[in-house]
XYZ file of C-alpha atoms in Angstrom:
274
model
C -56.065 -81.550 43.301
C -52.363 -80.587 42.816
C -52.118 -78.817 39.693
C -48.420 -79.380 37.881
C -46.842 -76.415 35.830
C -46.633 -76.031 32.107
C -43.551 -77.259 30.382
C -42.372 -75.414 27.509
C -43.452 -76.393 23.771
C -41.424 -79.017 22.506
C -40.297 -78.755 18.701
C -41.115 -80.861 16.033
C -38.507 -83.444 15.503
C -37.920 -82.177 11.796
C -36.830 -78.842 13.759
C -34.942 -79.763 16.421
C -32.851 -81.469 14.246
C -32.300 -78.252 11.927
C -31.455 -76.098 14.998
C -28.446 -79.001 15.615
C -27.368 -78.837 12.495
C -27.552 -75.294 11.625
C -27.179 -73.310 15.075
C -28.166 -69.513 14.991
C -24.666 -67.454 15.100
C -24.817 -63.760 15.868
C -24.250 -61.933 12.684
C -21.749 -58.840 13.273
C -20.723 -57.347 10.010
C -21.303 -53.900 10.383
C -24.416 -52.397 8.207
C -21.510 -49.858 6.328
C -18.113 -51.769 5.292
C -15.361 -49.976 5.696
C -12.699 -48.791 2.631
C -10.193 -51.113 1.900
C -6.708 -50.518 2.680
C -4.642 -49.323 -0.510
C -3.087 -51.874 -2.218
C 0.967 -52.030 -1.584
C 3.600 -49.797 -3.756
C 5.083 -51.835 -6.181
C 8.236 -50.809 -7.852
C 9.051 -51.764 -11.489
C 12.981 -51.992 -11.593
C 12.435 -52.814 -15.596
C 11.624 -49.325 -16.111
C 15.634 -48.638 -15.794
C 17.170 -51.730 -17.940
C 18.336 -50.100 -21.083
C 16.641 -50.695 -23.932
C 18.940 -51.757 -27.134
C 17.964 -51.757 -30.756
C 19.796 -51.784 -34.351
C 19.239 -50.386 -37.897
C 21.073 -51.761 -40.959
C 21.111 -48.907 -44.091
C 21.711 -51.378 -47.581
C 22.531 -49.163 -50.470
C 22.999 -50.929 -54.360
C 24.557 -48.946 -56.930
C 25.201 -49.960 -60.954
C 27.722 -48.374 -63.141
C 26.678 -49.273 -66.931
C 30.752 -47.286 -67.800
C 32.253 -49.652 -65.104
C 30.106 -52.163 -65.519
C 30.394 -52.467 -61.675
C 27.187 -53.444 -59.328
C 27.671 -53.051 -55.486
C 25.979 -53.770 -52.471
C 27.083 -51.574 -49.601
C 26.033 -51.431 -45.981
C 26.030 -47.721 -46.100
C 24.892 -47.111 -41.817
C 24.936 -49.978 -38.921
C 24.147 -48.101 -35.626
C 23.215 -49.914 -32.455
C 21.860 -47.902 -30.279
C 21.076 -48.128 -25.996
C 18.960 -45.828 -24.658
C 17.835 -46.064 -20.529
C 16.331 -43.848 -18.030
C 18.569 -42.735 -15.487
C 16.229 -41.716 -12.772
C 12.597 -40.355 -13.251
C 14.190 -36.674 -14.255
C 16.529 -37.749 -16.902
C 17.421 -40.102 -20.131
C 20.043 -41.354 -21.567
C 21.141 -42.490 -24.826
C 24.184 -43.423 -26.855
C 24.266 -44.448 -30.509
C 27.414 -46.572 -31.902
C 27.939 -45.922 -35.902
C 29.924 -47.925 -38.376
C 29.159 -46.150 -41.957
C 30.999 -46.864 -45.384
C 30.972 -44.911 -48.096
C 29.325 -46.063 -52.064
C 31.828 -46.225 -54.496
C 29.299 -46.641 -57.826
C 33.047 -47.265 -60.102
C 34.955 -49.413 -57.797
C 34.149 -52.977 -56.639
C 33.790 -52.160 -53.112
C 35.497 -55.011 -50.843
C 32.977 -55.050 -47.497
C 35.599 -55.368 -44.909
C 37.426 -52.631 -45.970
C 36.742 -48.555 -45.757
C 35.073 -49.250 -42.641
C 34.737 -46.771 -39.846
C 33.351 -46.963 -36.446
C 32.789 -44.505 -33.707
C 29.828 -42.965 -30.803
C 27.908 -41.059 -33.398
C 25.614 -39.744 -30.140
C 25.529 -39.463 -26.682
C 23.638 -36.999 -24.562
C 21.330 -36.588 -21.381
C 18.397 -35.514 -21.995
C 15.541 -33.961 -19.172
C 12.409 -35.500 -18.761
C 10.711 -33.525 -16.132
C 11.436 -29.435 -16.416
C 8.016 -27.342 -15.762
C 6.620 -25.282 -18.493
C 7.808 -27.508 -21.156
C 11.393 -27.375 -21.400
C 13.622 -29.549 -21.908
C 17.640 -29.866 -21.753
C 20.205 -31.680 -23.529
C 24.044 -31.990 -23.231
C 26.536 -34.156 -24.695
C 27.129 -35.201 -28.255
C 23.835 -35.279 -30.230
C 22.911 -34.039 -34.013
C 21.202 -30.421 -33.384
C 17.785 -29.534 -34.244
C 18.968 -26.957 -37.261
C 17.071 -27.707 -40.666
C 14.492 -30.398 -40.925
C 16.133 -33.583 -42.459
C 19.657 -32.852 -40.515
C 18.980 -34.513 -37.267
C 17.726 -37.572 -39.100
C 19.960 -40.237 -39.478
C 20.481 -41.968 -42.807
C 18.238 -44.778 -42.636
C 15.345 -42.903 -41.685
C 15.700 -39.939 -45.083
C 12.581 -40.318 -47.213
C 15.331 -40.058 -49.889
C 18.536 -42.540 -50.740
C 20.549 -39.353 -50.469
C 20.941 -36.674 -48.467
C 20.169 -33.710 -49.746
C 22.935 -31.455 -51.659
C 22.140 -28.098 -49.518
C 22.984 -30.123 -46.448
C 26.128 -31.749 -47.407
C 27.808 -28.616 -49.346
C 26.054 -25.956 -46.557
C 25.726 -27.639 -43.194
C 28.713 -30.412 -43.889
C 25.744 -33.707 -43.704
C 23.842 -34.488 -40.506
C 24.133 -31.473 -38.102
C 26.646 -33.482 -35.450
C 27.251 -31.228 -32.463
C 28.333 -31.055 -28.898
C 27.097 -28.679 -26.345
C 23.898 -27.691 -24.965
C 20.784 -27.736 -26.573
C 17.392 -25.861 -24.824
C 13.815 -26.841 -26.346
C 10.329 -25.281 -25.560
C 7.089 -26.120 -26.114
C 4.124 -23.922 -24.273
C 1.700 -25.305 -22.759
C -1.009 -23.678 -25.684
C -3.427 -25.386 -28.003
C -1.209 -25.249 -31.129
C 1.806 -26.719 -31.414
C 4.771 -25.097 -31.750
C 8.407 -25.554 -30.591
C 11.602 -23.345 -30.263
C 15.186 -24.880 -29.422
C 18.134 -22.679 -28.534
C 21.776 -24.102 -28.551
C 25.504 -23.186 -27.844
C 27.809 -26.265 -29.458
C 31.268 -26.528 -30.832
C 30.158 -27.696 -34.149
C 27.343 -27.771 -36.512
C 27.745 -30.656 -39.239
C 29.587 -34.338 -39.247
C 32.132 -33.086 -41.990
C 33.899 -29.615 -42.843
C 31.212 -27.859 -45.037
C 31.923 -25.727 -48.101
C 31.144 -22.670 -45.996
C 34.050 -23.480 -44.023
C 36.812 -23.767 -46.529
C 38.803 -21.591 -47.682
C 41.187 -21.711 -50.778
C 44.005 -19.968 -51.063
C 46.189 -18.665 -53.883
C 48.472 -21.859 -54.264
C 45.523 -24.083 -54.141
C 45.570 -25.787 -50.825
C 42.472 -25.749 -48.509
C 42.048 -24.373 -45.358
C 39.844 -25.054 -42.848
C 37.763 -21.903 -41.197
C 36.040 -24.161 -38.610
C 39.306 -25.522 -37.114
C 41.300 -23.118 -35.028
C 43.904 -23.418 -32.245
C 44.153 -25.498 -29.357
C 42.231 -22.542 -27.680
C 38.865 -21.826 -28.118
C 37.416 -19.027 -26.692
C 33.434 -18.214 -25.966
C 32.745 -16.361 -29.180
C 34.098 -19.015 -31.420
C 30.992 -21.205 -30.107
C 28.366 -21.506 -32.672
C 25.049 -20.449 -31.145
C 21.935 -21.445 -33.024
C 18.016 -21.638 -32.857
C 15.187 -23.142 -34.783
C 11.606 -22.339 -34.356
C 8.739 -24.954 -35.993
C 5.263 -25.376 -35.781
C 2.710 -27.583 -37.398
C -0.749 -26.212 -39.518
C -3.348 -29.046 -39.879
C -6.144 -28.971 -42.472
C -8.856 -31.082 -41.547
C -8.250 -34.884 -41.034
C -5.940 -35.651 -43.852
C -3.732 -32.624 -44.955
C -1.257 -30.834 -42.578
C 1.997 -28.153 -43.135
C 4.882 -28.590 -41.248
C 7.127 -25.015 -41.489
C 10.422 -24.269 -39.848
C 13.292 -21.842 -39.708
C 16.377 -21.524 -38.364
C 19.543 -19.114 -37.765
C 23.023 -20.188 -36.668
C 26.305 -17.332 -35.835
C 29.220 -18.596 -34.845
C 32.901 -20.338 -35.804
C 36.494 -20.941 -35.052
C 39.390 -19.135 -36.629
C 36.183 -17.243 -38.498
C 32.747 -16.818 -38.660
C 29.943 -18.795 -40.035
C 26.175 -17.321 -40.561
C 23.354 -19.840 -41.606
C 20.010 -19.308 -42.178
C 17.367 -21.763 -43.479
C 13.884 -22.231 -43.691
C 12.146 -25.807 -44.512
C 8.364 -26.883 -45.270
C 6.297 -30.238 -45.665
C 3.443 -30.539 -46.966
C 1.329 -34.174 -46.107
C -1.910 -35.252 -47.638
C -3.556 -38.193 -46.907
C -6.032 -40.185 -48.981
């Protein structure tokens, strides 16, 4: 009797037809994945289009002896401010100013004057947290001298500033600022400039016997090293919980031109918070 050999199993229909449809494909992801490649630099060329913005300064006056009301647009400025490259920044700051004239009807095209009331470089990126300026900016001498006249807490300036310091402390030079690297703040700024103040201060007249004026601050056509005026300011903050703090400053200025000028001021502000 001849004895025939085995043939394999045969599947079910139901699963042959599942192992033609879905065929068994060797499975080779590896058991770890591997990291993913960085993601590509991107560089943001917005980061050196100058940014531009504008303040308008309205001032009203009413004189009941003139009977005279006036509307004056005391400070336009414009100002453009970019970063040059990722060490430095730049700004400039155009001015057109008028003055209040409470008695006189005050005709808005006229008494008009325009200029660059900054421009300076500025570092962004000194170690040990300094920071250097050059060019034409308003120093950091007295508190509210620096700030420009829409941004007083007062409609005036203050009288010390414009008989002492001549207004806002315009300057051109150098300026040097620290701040340590420490828990509490504080800040010192050192600076050599021609000038401290927009206008010829009290402290720099002089009036002689026949009663004109002269000006101290404005010498020759030369002007040596010692007619520099070298100044520094030194300023910290105290903080009293969450809703009081003391802001106290001081600062000391030697120099002139065709004579010498000696400043020294101290300032305090005092903030509480409801």
């Amino acid at each position: 009797r001849e004895k025939r050999p085995r043939s394999a199993p045969q599947p079910a229909p139901s699963d042959a037809k599942a192992m033609v449809e879905s065929p068994q494909v060797p499975d080779f992801t590896p058991e770890t994945p591997s990291d993913p490649l960085p993601e590509a630099k991107h560089t943001d060329s917005s980061v050196f289009n100058p940014e531009i913005s504008a303040a308008i300064d309205l001032i009203g006056s009413y004189s009941h002896a003139a009977d005279n009301f006036n509307i004056t647009p005391r400070d336009i400025e414009v100002m453009i401010q970019s970063n040059v490259d990722q060490f430095a920044h730049a700004y400039v700051v155009f001015n057109a100013e008028s003055e209040l004239e409470p008695w006189d009807k005050t005709d808005p095209f006229g008494e008009v004057s325009l200029g660059v009331e900054e421009a300076a470089i500025e570092t962004t990126s000194l170690p040990y947290g300094l920071a250097l300026k050059g060019g034409l900016f308003f120093a950091d001498f007295s508190r509210l001298g620096k700030v420009h006249s829409h941004e007083l807490p007062f409609t005036d300036r203050p009288s010390s500033l414009e008989e002492i310091l001549g207004g806002e402390t315009k300057s051109r030079g150098l300026e040097l600022s620290w701040v340590p690297p420490v828990d509490h703040y504080f800040r010192l700024t050192a600076g050599a400039v021609d000038i401290i103040g927009a206008e010829t201060a009290v402290t720099g007249s002089l009036t002689k016997l026949d009663g004109d004026t002269a000006d101290l601050l404005d010498g020759g056509d030369n002007r040596s090293f010692g007619d520099l005026m070298f100044y520094t300011r030194a300023a910290t903050i105290f903080e009293f919980g969450e809703h009081a703090s003391l802001n106290v400053g001081a600062d000391y200025a030697h120099g002139g031109d065709a004579g010498t000028r000696e400043i020294t001021s101290a300032d305090f502000k005092f903030t509480l918070l409801p």
